[in-house]
Coordinates of C-alpha atoms and ligand atoms in Angstrom, one line a residue:
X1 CA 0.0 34.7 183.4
X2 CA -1.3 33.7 179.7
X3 CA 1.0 32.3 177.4
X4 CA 1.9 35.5 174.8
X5 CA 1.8 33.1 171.9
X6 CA -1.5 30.3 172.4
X7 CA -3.2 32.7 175.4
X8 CA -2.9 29.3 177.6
X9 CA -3.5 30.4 180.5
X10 CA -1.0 28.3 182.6
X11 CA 2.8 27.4 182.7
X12 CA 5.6 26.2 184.4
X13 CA 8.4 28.5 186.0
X14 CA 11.7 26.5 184.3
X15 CA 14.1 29.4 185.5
X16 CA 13.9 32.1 188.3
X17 CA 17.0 34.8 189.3
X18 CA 16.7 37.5 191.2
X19 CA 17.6 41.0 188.9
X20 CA 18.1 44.2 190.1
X21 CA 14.9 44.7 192.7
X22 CA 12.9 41.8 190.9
X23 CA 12.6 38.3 190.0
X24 CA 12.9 37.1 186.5
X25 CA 10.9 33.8 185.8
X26 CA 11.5 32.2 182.4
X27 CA 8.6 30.0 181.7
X28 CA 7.0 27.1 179.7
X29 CA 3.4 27.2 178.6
X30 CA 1.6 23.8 179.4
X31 CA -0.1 23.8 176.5
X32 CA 2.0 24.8 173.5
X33 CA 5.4 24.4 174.9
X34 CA 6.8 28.0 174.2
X35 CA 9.1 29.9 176.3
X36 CA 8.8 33.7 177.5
X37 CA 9.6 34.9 180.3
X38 CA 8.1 37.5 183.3
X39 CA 9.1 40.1 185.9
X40 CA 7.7 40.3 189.1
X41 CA 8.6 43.2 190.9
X42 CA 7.2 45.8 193.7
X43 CA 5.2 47.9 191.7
X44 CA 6.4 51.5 192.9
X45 CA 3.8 54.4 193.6
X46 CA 1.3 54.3 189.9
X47 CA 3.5 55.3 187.5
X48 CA 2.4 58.7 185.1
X49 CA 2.2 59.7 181.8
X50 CA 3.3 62.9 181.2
X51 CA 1.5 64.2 178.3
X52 CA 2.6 67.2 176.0
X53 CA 0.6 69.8 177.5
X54 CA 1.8 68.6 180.4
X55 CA -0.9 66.5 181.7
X56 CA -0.6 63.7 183.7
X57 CA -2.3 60.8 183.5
X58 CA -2.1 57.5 185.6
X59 CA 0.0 54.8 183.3
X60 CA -2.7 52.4 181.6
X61 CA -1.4 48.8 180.0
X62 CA -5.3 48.9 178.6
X63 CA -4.6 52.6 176.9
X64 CA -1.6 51.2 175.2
X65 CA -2.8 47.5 174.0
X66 CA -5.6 49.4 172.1
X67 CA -3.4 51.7 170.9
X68 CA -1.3 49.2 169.6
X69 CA -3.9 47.1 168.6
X70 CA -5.4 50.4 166.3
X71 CA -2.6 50.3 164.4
X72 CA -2.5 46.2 164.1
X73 CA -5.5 46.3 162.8
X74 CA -6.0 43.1 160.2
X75 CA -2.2 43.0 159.8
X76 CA -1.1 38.9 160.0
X77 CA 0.2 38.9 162.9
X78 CA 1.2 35.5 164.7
X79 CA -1.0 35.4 167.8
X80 CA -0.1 37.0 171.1
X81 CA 2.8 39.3 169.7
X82 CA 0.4 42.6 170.4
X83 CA 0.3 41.5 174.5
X84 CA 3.6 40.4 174.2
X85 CA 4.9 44.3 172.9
X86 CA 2.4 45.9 175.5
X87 CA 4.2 43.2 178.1
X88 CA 7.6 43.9 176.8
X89 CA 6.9 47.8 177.1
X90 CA 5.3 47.5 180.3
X91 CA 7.6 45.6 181.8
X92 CA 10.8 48.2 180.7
X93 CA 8.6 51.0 182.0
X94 CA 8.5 49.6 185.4
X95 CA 12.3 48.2 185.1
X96 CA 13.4 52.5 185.2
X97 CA 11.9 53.0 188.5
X98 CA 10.2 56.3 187.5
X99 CA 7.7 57.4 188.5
X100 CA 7.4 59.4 185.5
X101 CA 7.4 59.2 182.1
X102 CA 7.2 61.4 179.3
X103 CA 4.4 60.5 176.6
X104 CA 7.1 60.9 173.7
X105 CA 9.7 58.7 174.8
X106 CA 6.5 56.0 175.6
X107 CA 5.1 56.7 171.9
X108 CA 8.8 56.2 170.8
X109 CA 8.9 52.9 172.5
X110 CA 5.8 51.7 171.0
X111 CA 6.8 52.7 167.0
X112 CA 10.4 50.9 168.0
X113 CA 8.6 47.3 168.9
X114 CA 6.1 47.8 166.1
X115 CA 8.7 48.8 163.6
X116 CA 10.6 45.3 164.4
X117 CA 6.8 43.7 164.3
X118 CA 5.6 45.1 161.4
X119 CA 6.1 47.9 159.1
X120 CA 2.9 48.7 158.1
X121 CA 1.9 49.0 161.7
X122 CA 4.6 50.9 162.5
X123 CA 3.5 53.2 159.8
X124 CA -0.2 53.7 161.1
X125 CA 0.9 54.3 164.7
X126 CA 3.8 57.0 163.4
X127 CA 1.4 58.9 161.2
X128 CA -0.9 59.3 164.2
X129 CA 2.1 59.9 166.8
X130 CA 4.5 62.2 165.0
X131 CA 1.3 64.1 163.7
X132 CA 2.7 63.3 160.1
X133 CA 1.9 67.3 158.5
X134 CA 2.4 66.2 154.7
X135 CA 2.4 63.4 152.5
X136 CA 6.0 64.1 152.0
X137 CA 6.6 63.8 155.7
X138 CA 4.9 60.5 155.7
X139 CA 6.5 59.3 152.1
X140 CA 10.3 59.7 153.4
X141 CA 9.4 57.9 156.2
X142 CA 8.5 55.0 154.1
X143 CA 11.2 55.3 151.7
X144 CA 13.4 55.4 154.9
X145 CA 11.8 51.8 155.7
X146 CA 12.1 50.7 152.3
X147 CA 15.8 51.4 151.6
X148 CA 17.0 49.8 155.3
X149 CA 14.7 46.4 154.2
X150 CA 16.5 46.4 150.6
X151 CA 20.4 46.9 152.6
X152 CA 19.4 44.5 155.3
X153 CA 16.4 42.1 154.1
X154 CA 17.8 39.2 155.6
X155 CA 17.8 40.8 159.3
X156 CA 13.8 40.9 159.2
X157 CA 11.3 38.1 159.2
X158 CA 8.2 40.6 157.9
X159 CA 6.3 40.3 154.7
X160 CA 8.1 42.5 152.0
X161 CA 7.0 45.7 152.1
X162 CA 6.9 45.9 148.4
X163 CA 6.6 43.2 146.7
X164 CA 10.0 42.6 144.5
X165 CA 8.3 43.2 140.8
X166 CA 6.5 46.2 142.5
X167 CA 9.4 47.8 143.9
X168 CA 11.5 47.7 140.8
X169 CA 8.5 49.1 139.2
X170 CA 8.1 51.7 141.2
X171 CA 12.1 52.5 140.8
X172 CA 11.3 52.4 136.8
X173 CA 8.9 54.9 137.0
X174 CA 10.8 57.6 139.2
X175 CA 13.8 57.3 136.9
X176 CA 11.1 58.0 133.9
X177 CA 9.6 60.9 135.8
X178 CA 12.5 62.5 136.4
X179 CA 14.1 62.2 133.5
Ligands
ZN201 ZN1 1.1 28.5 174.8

């Protein structure tokens, strides 16, 4: 197991519990000290994908790292938090016990991690996955984004979306336009 933060690729087990049909292990990377923590758990029969034309297709960890990585794309990201969301995903996935699991509710669990993560990723991988139609589709989703960061900017560690000068700016000159 590499360490989601330096990629180390040992660690010591510092806590272990048995949850639900599992074994949580809270770890220590050797190297840089940091804590995460892993499941190990009977992997039932391959889990599927169900796609929207009703496809199935065998669960891939590889499939949704690049996925996730597409929409990371040169975004300053500290290092490991891309396998850490595919982990985190992963992981949960296998916690329900399905077998099953419907591509949109899999695409929905992606654009939640990557909207905590970052906003601009969140904003590639939802105009790919919710097949944005318009600019105005795609333009209320940002303002959506923007107005919960201005209510509640202490709750997120991100760069702004906007920077502050911008963002007034941009304020100005709706008011002007619609006036
Ligand atoms: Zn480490």
């Amino acid at each position: 197991m590499k360490c989601p933060y330096c990629g180390y690729h040992d660690s010591k087990v510092i806590d272990s519990r048995d949850v639900n049909d599992g074994v949580r292990r809270r770890r220590q990377c050797l190297k840089c000290s940091s804590r995460f923590t892993t499941y190990e758990r009977l992997q039932p029969a391959a889990l599927f994908v169900v796609k929207k034309d009703k496809r199935r297709e065998e669960f891939s960890q590889d499939k949704l790292l690049t996925g996730i990585r597409k929409a990371c794309e040169k975004r300053p990201l500290p290092t490991g938090a891309i396998d850490k969301l595919a982990d985190d995903i992963e992981a949960k996935l296998y916690h329900q016990g399905k077998a099953e699991i419907q591509s949109a509710v899999l695409g929905d669990m992606v654009m939640e991690g990557l909207k905590s993560l970052d906003y601009i990723a969140y904003i590639r991988f939802a105009s790919v996955y919710r097949e944005f139609t318009d600019i105005t589709a795609l333009k209320e989703e940002v303002d959506t984004l923007i107005s919960a960061e201005a209510k509640a900017p202490q709750l997120t560690s991100q760069l702004p979306l906007l920077p502050d000068e911008e963002f007034a700016g941009i304020t100005k000159n709706r008011r002007r336009n619609r006036n």
